[in-house]
Coordinates of C-alpha atoms in Angstrom, one line a residue:
X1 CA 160.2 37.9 169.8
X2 CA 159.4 38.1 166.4
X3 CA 159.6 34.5 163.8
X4 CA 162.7 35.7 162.2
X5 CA 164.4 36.5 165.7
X6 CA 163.5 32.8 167.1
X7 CA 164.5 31.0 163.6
X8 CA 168.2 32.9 163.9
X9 CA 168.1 31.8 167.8
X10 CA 167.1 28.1 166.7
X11 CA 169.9 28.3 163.7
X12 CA 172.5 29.7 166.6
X13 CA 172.2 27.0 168.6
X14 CA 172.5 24.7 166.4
X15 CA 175.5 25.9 165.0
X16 CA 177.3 26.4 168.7
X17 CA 175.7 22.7 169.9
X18 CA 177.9 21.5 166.1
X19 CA 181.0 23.0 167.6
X20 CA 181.1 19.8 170.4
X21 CA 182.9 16.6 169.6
X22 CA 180.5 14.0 168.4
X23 CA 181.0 11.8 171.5
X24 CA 180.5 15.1 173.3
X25 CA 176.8 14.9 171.8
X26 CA 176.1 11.4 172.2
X27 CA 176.6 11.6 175.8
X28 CA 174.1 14.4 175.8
X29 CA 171.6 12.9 173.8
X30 CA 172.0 9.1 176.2
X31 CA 170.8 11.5 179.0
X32 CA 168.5 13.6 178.0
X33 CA 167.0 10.2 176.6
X34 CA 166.8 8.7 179.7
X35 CA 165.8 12.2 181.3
X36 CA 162.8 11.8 178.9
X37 CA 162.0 8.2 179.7
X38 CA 161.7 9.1 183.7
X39 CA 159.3 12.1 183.2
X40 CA 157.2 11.4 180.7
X41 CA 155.0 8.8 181.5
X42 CA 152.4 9.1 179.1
X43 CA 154.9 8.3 176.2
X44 CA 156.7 5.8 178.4
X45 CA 153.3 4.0 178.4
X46 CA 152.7 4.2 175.1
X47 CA 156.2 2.3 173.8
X48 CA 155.9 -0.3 176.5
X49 CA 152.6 -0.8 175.2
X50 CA 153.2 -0.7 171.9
X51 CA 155.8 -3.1 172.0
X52 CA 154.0 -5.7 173.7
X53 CA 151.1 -5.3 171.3
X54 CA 154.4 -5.9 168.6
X55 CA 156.1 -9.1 170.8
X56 CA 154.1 -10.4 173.0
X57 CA 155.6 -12.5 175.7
X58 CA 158.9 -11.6 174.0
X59 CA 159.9 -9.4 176.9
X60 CA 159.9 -9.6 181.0
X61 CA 159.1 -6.1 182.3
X62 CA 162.7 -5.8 182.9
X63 CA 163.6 -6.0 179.2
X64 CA 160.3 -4.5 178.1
X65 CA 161.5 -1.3 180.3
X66 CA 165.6 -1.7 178.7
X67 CA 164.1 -1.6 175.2
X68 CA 162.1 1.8 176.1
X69 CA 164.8 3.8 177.9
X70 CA 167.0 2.4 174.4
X71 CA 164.1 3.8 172.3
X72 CA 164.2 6.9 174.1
X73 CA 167.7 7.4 173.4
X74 CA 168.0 6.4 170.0
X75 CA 164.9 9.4 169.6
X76 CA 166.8 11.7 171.0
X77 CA 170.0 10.7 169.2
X78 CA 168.0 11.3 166.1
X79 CA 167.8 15.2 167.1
X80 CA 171.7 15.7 167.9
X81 CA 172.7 13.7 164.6
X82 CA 170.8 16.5 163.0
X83 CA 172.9 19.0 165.0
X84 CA 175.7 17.7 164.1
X85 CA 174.9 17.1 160.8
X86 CA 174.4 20.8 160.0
X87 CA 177.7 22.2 159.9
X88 CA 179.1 19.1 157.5
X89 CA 179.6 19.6 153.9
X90 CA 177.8 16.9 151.3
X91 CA 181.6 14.7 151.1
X92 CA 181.5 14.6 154.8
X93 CA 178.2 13.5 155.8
X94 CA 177.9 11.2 152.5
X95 CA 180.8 9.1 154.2
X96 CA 178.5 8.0 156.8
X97 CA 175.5 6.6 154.3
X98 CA 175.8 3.5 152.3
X99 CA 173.3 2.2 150.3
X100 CA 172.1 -1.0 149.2
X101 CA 169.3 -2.5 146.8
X102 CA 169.7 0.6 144.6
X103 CA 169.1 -1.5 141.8
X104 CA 165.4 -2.1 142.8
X105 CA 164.3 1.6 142.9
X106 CA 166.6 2.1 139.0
X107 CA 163.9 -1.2 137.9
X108 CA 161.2 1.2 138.7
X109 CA 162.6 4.0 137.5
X110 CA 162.5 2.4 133.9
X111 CA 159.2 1.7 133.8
X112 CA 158.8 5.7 133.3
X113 CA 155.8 5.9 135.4
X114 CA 157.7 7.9 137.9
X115 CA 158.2 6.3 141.5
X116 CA 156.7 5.9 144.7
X117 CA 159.1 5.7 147.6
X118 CA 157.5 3.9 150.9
X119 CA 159.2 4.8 154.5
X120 CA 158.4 4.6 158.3
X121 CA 159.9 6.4 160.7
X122 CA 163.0 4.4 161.2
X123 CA 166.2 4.9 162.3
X124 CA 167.3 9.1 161.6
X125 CA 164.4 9.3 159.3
X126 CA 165.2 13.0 159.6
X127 CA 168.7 12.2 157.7
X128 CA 166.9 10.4 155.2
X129 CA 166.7 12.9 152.6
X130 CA 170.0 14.1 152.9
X131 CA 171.0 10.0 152.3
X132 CA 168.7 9.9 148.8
X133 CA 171.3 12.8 147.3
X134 CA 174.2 10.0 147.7
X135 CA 172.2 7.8 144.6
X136 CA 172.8 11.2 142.4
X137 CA 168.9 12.0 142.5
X138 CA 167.2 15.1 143.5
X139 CA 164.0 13.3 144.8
X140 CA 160.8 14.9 146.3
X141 CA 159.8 14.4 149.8
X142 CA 155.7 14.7 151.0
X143 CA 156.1 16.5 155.3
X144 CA 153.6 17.6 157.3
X145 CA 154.2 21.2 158.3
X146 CA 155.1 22.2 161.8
X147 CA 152.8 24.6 163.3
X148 CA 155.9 26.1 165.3
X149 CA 156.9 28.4 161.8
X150 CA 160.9 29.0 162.7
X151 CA 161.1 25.5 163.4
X152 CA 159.0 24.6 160.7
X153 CA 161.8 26.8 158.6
X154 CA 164.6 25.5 159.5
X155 CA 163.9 21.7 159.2
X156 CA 162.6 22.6 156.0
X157 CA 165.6 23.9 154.8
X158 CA 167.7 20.8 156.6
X159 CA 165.9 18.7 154.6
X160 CA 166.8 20.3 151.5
X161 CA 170.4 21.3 151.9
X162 CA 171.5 18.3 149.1
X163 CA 168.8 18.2 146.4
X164 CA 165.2 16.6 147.6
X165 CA 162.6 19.0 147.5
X166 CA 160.0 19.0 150.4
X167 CA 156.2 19.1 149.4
X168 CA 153.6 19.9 152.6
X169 CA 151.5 17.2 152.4
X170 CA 148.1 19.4 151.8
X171 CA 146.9 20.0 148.7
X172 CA 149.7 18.3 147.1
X173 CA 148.3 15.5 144.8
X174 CA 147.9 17.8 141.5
X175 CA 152.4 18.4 142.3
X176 CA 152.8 14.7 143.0
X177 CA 150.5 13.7 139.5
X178 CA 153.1 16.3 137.6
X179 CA 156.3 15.3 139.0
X180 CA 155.4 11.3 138.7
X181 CA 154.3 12.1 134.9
X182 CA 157.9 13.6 134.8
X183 CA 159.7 10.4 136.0
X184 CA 160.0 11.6 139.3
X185 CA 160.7 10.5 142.5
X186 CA 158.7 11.0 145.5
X187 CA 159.4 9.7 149.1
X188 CA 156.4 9.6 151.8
X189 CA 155.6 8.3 155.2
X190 CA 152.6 5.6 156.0
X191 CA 153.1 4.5 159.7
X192 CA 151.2 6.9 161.4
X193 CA 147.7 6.1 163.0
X194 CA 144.5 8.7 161.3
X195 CA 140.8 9.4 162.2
X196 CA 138.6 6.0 161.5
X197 CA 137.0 8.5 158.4
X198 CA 140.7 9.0 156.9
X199 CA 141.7 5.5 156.6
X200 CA 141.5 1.8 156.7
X201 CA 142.5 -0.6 159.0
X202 CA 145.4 -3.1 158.2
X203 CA 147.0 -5.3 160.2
X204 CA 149.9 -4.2 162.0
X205 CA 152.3 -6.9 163.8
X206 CA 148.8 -9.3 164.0
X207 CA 146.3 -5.6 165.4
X208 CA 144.5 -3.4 163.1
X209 CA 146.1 -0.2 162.8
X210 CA 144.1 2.6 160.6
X211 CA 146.3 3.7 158.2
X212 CA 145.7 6.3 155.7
X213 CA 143.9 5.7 152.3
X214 CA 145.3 8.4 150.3
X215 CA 148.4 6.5 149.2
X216 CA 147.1 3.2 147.5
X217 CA 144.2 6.2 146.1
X218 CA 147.2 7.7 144.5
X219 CA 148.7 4.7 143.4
X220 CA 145.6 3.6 142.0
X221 CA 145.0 6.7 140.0
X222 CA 148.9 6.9 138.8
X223 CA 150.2 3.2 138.7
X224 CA 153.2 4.4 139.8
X225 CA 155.7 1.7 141.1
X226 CA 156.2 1.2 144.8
X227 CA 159.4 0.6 146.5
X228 CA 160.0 0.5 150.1
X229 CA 163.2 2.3 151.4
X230 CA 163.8 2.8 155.1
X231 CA 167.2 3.9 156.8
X232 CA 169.0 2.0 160.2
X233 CA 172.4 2.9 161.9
X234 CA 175.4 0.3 162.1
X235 CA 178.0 1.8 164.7
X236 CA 178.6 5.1 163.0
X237 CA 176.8 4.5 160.0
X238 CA 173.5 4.8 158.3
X239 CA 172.6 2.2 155.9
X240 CA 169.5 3.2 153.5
X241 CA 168.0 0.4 151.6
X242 CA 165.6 -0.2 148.9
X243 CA 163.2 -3.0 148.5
X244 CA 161.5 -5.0 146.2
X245 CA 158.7 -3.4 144.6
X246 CA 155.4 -4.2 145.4
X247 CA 152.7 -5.4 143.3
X248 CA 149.6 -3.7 143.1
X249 CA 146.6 -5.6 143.0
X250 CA 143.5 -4.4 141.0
X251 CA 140.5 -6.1 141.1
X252 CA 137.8 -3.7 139.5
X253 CA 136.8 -3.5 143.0
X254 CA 137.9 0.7 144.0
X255 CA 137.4 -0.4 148.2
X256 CA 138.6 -3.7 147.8
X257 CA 141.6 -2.4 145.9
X258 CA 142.4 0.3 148.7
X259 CA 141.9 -2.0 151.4
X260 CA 144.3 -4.6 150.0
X261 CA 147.0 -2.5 148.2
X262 CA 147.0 -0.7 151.8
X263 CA 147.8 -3.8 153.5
X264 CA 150.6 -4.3 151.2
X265 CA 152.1 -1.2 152.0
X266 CA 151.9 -1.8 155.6
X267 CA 152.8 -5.0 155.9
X268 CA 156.4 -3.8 153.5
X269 CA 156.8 -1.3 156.7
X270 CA 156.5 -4.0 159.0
X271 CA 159.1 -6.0 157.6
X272 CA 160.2 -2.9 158.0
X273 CA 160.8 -2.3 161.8
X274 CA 161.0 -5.9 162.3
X275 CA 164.8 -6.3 160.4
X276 CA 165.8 -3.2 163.3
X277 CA 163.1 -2.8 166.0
X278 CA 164.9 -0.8 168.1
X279 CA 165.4 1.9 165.8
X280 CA 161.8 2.7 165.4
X281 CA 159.5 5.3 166.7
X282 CA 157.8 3.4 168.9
X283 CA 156.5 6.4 171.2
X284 CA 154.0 6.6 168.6
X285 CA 150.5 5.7 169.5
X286 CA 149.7 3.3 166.3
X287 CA 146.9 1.5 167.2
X288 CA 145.2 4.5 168.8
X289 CA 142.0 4.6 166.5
X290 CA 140.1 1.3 167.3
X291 CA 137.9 -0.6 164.4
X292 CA 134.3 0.6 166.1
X293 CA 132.7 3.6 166.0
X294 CA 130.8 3.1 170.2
X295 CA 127.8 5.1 170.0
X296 CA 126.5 7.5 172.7
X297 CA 123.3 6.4 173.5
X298 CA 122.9 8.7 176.6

């Protein structure tokens, strides 16, 4: 079956799964969350892992095991909010975002350096894009490109049905320098673990976690403003805040500036998760890359 064929199939189904009642899809996604947590237990490992490298000696293994299958849940919830999401108009899926601390990112705005928006995956991250178009902007978003192209397609185009543009993460910094130097807007992701030769280590809920460099790079090179945004759900609706900016710190020192401003940026997405930890994507292996290089001496 060709691309084109498989992209119409995907777009079908999403369509027909749209047609159900909203509760109809919430009991859906509840089971095939908990379908997920009993059979895979490679990423069952990794959140119950994870969150006891987070809060230690904050959970029994009772708990520790409640939080995952929740996690597991609120993961697959983030894929049928998407379906249903597809067949609403901007007025009606508008009514379910609020946002708050606006007033932070329009500061930033003025100093007409462009912006820099900070996220994590948190809470329907996927809808996040969709919840930016309710502060009248048409921001731009930095993804990483699915290898699956149909798939790829269409969550492309999901993500911008109501005004952000998407920019594939490679090769992008000459478009992020324009659009910044325009007064832009552009929203990116820092909360995923990279190659030792990629990034630096910060420290993540008290563990180093090796985060990418690019960003404080770019932030360096640009001085564009940073403010953290991150989305949660109340009940039925998503809330997407804004944060204080942070401060960049500039020493004269190009490592020492990366390594701090890094940690900065990290420790904004910690404060983060930590306000809504059960909305995060904890099946994530963060802390994968360890701070040695062992060396094989065989």
């Amino acid at each position: 079956m060709s691309d084109k064929r498989i992209y119409k199939l995907i777009k079908l189904l999403v369509i027909l799964f749209g047609l159900f009642p909203e509760q109809v899809l919430k009991f859906f996604s509840d089971l095939l969350g908990l379908i997920w947590y009993k059979i895979d237990k490679r990423h069952r490992n990794v959140v119950l892992k994870n969150i006891n490298y987070a809060y230690p000696d904050r959970f029994s293994d009772v708990q520790a095991q409640r939080f995952a299958k929740n996690n597991f849940k609120h993961i697959t919830g983030i894929l049928f909010e998407v379906i249903w999401s597809y067949s609403k108009n901007r007025d009606e899926l508008f009514k379910r975002f609020s946002v708050k601390g606006l007033e932070h990112l329009e500061n930033a705005r003025e100093k007409g350096k462009g912006v820099l928006c900070l996220t994590c995956h948190m809470g329907n991250f996927e809808l996040l894009s969709a919840a930016v178009g309710k502060t009248g902007m048409e921001p731009y978003v930095l993804y990483r490109k699915l290898d699956f192209k149909p798939l790829e397609r269409f969550m492309r185009e999901m993500r911008q049905r109501f005004g952000t543009t998407v920019i594939p993460l490679r090769k992008a910094s000459k478009k992020i320098n324009m659009i910044l130097k325009k007064g832009g807007v552009v929203g990116t992701l820092l909360d995923q673990n990279v190659d030792w030769y990629k990034g630096v280590f910060a420290d993540f809920f008290g563990r180093p976690a090796c985060t990418n460099n690019g960003f404080a790079k770019l932030v360096l090179k640009t001085r564009a403003p940073v403010v953290p945004m991150f989305i949660r759900k109340e009940n039925d609706k998503h809330i997407m805040e804004f944060l204080p900016q942070v401060p960049l710190q500039i020493t004269g020192d190009t490592i020492r500036d990366i390594e701090n401003n890094t940690q900065n940026y990290v420790s904004a997405i910690e404060s983060m998760i930590r306000k809504c930890p059960e909305q995060y994507f904890w099946v994530h292996n963060r802390w994968k890359t360890k701070p040695y290089c062992p060396l094989n001496l065989s």
